C-alpha positions as a printed NumPy array, in Angstrom:
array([[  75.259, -131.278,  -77.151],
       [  76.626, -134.651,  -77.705],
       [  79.227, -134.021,  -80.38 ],
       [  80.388, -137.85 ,  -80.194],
       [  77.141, -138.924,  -81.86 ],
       [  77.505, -137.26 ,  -85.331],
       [  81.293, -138.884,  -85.479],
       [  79.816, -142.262,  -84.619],
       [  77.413, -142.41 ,  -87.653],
       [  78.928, -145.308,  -89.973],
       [  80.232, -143.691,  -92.529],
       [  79.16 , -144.46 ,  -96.257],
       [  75.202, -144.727,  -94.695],
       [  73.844, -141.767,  -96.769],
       [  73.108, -140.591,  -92.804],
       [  73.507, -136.993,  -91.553],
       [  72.33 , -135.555,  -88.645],
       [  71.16 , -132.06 ,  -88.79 ],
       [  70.685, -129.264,  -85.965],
       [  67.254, -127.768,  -86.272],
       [  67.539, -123.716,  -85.689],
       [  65.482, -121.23 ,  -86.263],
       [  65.483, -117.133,  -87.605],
       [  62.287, -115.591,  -87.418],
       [  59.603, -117.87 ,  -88.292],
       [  61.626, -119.938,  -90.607],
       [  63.34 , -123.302,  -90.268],
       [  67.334, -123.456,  -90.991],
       [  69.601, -127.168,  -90.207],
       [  73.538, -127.066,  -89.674],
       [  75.157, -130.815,  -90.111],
       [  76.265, -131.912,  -86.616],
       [  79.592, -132.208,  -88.453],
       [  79.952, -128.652,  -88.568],
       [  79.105, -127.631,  -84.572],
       [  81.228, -127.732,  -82.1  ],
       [  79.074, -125.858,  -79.753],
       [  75.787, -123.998,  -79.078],
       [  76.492, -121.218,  -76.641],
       [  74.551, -118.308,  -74.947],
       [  75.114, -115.112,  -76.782],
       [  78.2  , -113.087,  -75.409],
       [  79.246, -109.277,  -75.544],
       [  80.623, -109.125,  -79.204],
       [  83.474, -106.771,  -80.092],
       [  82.554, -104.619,  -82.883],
       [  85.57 , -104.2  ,  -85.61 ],
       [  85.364, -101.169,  -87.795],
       [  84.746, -101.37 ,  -91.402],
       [  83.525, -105.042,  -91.369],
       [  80.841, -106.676,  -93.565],
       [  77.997, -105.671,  -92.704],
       [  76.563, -109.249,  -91.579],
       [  79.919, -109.569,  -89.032],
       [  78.526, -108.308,  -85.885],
       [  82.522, -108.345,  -84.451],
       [  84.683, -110.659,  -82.474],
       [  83.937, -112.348,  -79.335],
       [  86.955, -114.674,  -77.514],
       [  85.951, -118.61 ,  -76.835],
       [  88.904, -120.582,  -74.677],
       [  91.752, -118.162,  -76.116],
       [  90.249, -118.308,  -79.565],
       [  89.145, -114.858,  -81.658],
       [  85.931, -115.937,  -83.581],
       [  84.508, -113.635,  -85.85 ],
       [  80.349, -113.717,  -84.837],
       [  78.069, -113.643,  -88.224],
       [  74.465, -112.473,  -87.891],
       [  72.511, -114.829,  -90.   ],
       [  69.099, -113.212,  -90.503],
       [  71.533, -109.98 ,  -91.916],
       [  72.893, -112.182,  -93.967],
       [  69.525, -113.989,  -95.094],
       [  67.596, -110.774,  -95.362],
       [  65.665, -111.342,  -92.597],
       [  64.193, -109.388,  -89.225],
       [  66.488, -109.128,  -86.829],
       [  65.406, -111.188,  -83.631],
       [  62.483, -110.397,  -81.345],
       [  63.901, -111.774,  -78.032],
       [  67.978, -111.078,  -78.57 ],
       [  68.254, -112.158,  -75.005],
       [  67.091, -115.656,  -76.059],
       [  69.116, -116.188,  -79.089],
       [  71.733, -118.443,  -79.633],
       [  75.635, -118.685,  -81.012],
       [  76.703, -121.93 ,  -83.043],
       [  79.965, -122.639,  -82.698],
       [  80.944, -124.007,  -86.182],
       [  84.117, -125.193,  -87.743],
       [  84.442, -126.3  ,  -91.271],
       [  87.051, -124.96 ,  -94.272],
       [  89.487, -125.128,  -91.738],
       [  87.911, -122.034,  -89.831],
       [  86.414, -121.381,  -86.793],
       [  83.116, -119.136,  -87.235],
       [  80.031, -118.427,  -84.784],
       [  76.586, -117.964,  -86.36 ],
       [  73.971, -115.743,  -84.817],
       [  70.781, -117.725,  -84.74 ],
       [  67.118, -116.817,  -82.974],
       [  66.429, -120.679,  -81.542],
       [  68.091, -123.721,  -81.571],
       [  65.198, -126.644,  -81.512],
       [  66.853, -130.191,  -81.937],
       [  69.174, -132.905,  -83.588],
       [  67.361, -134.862,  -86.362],
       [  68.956, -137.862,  -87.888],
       [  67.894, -138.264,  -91.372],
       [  69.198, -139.788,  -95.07 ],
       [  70.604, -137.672,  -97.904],
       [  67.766, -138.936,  -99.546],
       [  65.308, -136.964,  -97.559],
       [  66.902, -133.397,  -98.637],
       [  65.848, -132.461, -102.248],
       [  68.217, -129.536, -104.466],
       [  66.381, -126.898, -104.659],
       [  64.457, -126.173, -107.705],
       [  66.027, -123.908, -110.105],
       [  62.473, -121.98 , -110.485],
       [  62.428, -120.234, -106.991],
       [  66.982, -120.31 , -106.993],
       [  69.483, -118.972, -108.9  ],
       [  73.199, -120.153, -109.007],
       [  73.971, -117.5  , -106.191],
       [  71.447, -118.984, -103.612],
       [  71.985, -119.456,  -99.659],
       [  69.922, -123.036,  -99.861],
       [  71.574, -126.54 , -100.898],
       [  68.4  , -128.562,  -99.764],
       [  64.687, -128.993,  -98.752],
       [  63.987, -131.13 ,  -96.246],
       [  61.159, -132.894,  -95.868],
       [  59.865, -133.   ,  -92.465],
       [  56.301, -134.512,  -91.488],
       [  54.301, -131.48 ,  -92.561],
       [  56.805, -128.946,  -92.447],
       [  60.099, -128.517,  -94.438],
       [  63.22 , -127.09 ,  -93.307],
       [  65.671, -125.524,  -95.516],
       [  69.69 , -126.7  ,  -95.615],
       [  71.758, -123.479,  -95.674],
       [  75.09 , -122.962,  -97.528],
       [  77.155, -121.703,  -94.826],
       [  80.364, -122.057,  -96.962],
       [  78.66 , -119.869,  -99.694],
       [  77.655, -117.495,  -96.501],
       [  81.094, -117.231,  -95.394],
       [  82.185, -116.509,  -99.181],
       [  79.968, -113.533,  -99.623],
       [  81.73 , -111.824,  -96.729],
       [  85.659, -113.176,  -97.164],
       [  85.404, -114.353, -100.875],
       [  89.326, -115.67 ,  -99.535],
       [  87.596, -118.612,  -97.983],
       [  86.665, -120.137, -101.274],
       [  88.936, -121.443, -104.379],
       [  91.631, -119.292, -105.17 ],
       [  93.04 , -119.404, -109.373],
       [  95.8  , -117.198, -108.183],
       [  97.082, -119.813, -105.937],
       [  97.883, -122.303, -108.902],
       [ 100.86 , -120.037, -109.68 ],
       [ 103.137, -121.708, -107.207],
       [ 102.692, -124.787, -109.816],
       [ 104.3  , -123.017, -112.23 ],
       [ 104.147, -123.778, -116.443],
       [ 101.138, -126.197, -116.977],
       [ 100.827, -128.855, -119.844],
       [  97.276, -129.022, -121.398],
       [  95.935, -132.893, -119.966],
       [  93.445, -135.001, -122.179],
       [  92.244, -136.995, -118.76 ],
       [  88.822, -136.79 , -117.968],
       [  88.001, -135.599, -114.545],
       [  83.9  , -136.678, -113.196],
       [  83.114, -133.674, -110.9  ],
       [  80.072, -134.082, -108.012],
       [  79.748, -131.24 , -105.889],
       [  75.928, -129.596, -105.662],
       [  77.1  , -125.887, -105.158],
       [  76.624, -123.984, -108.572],
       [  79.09 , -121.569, -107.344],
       [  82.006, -124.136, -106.186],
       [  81.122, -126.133, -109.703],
       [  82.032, -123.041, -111.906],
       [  84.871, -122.11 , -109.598],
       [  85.933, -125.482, -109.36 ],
       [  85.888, -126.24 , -113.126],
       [  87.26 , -122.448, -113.513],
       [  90.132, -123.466, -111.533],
       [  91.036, -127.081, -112.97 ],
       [  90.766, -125.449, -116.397],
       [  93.649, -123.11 , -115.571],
       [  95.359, -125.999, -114.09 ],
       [  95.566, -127.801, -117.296],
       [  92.547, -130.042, -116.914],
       [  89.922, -128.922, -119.274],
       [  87.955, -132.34 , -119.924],
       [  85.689, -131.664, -116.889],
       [  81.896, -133.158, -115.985],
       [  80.199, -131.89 , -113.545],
       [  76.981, -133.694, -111.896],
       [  75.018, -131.966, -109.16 ],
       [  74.727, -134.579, -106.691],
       [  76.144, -137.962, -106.027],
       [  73.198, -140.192, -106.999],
       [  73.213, -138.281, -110.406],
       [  77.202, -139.111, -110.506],
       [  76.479, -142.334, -109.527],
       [  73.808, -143.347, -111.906],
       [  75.815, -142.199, -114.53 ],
       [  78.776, -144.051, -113.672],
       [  76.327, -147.517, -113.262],
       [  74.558, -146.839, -116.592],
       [  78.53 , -146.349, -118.648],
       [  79.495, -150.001, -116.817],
       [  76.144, -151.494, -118.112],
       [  76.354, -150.752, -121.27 ],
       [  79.57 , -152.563, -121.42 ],
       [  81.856, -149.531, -121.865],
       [  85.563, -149.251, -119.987],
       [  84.688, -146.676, -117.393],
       [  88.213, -145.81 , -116.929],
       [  88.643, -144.961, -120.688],
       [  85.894, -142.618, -119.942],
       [  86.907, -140.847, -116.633],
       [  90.671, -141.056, -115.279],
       [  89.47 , -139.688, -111.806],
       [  86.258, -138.523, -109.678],
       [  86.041, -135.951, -107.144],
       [  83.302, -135.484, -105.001],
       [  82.109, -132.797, -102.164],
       [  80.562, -135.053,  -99.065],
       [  77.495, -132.705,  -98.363],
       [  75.287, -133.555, -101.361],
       [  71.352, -134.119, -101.514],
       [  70.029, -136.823, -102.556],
       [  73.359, -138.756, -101.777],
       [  76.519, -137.78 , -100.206],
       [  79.779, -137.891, -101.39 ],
       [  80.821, -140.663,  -98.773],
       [  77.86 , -143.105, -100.096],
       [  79.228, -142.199, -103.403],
       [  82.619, -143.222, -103.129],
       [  81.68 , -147.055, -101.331],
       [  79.024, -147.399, -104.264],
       [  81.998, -147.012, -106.242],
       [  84.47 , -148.949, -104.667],
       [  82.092, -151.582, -104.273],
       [  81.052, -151.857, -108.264],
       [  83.482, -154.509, -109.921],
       [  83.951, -152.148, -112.987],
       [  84.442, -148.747, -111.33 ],
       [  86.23 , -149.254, -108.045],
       [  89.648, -148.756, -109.974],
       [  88.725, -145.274, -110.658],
       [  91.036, -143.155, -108.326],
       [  88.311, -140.986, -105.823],
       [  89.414, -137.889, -104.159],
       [  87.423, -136.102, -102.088],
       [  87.082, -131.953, -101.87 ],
       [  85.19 , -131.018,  -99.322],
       [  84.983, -128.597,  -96.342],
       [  84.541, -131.034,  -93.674],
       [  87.964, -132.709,  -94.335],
       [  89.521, -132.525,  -90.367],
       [  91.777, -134.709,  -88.558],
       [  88.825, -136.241,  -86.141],
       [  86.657, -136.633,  -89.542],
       [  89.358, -138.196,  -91.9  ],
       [  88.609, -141.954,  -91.217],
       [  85.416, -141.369,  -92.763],
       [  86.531, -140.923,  -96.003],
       [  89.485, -144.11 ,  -95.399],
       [  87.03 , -146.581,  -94.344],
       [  84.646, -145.902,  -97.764],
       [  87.984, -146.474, -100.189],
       [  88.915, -142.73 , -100.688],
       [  92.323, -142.529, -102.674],
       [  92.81 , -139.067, -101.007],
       [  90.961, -136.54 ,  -99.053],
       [  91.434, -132.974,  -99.338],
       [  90.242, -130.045,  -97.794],
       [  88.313, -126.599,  -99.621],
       [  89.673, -124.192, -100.291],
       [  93.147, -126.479, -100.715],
       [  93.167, -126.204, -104.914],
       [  96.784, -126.739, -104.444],
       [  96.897, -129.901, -103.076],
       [  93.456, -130.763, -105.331],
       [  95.181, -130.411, -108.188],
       [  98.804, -132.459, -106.792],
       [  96.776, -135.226, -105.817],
       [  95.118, -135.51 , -109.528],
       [  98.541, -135.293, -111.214],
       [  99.472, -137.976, -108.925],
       [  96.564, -140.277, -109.775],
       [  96.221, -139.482, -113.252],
       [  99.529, -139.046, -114.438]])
């Protein structure tokens, strides 16, 4: 798999590209972003006691990777053909993890603006889906591996505890614009800035609905930073992603003052320029709330 394509996307495009794979009879995609491999599967090392979804351990290039079964994890069958399956290599959340798929198919390169949020009728705020999308005649669901991943080791997601090491907290007035389309990381996320002083949080789903809001406060003549001191925004968003965001706001002659930092799980070293060359004021990565919240006393303060 050419892993030099996904990097060389332009960034700010609303562009992903997604790797089609499959449990079952049902269609799954894993941003490009996230792979670093597809491998055959391997003998797996069981570990006693594990979640019941964590098949065990296997060893790539001196590296212990913990191997997650994903139709466990989904609910699903387990696979047919086990010989066939697959292992994807992912990395995001500064971790290393293998998922256990049946197939992988192909790479698709589509817009944000072809993956729809699911509809709160047939998902609740604990779903494993953060998009539909819409392919020919057939859709193909968007899974949320980090939410995956925090149903086994709830340590990979945001931490309150971990705001102790900040000490005494004053209450803060600011007002902080929140985009990030997991229901789970918005509560936690607004949870956790609460306890770090900052209580004037708004959270929007998505960053076109951030976005339009933003556009709608400049046109009606109002001082946009009198109404928000800072944004932060995930990147993986439906609709439109959290690196579109940003250059829309940069770009806009009465919001690109607005100090943008963005909280995502896709923050690495080879994936940082992304976020520089759209006008990002800082770049963190989950489940960092530590350095979150430093980098908003430093802009807002």
């Amino acid at each position: 798999m050419d892993k030099d394509q996904g990097i060389l996307l332009e960034s700010g495009t609303n562009e992903l590209e997604i790797v089609e794979f499959g449990v079952g009879e049902n269609r799954f995609g894993i941003n490009v972003i996230k792979v670093k491999e597809i491998l055959n599967p391997q003998p797996i090392t069981k570990i006693p006691h594990s979640h019941s979804s964590v098949e065990g351990i296997i060893e790539i290039r001196g590296e212990v990777v913990p191997v997650v079964n994903v139709a466990h994890a989904l609910g699903f069958d387990p696979s047919e053909q086990p010989e066939q399956d697959k292992f994807i290599l992912s990395e995001f959340n500064q971790t290393k993890i293998v998922f256990h798929v049946h197939t992988v198919t192909q790479i698709h390169r589509i817009s944000w603006e072809q993956i729809e949020k699911p509809s709160k009728m047939y998902q609740g705020l604990e779903t494993q889906i953060t998009g539909v999308i819409k392919m020919e005649e057939e859709m193909m669901l968007l899974l949320d591996f980090e939410k995956i991943v925090a149903d086994i080791n709830p340590e990979t997601t945001l931490q309150v505890d971990q705001l102790r090491e900040l000490g005494e907290r004053e209450r803060s007035h600011k007002k902080i614009l929140i985009a990030e389309d997991s229901g789970l990381l918005r509560a936690l996320l607004q949870e956790t800035l609460e306890e770090a002083g900052y209580s004037q949080t708004h959270l929007f789903e998505d960053g076109r609905e951030a976005y339009d809001h933003l556009k709608a406060l400049a046109e009606e003549g109002k001082e946009v930073d009198e109404e928000y001191q800072l944004i932060i925004t995930d990147i993986e968003m439906p609709r439109m992603d959290g690196h579109h965001f940003t250059k829309l706001v940069k770009e806009h002659s009465k919001l690109s003052s607005l100090p943008v930092v963005i909280f995502s799980s896709l923050i690495t070293n080879e994936l940082r320029h992304k976020g520089e060359k759209v006008g990002a004021d800082a770049q963190v990565s989950k489940p960092e709330i530590v350095q979150l919240v430093k980098y908003i006393d430093h802009h807002i303060l």
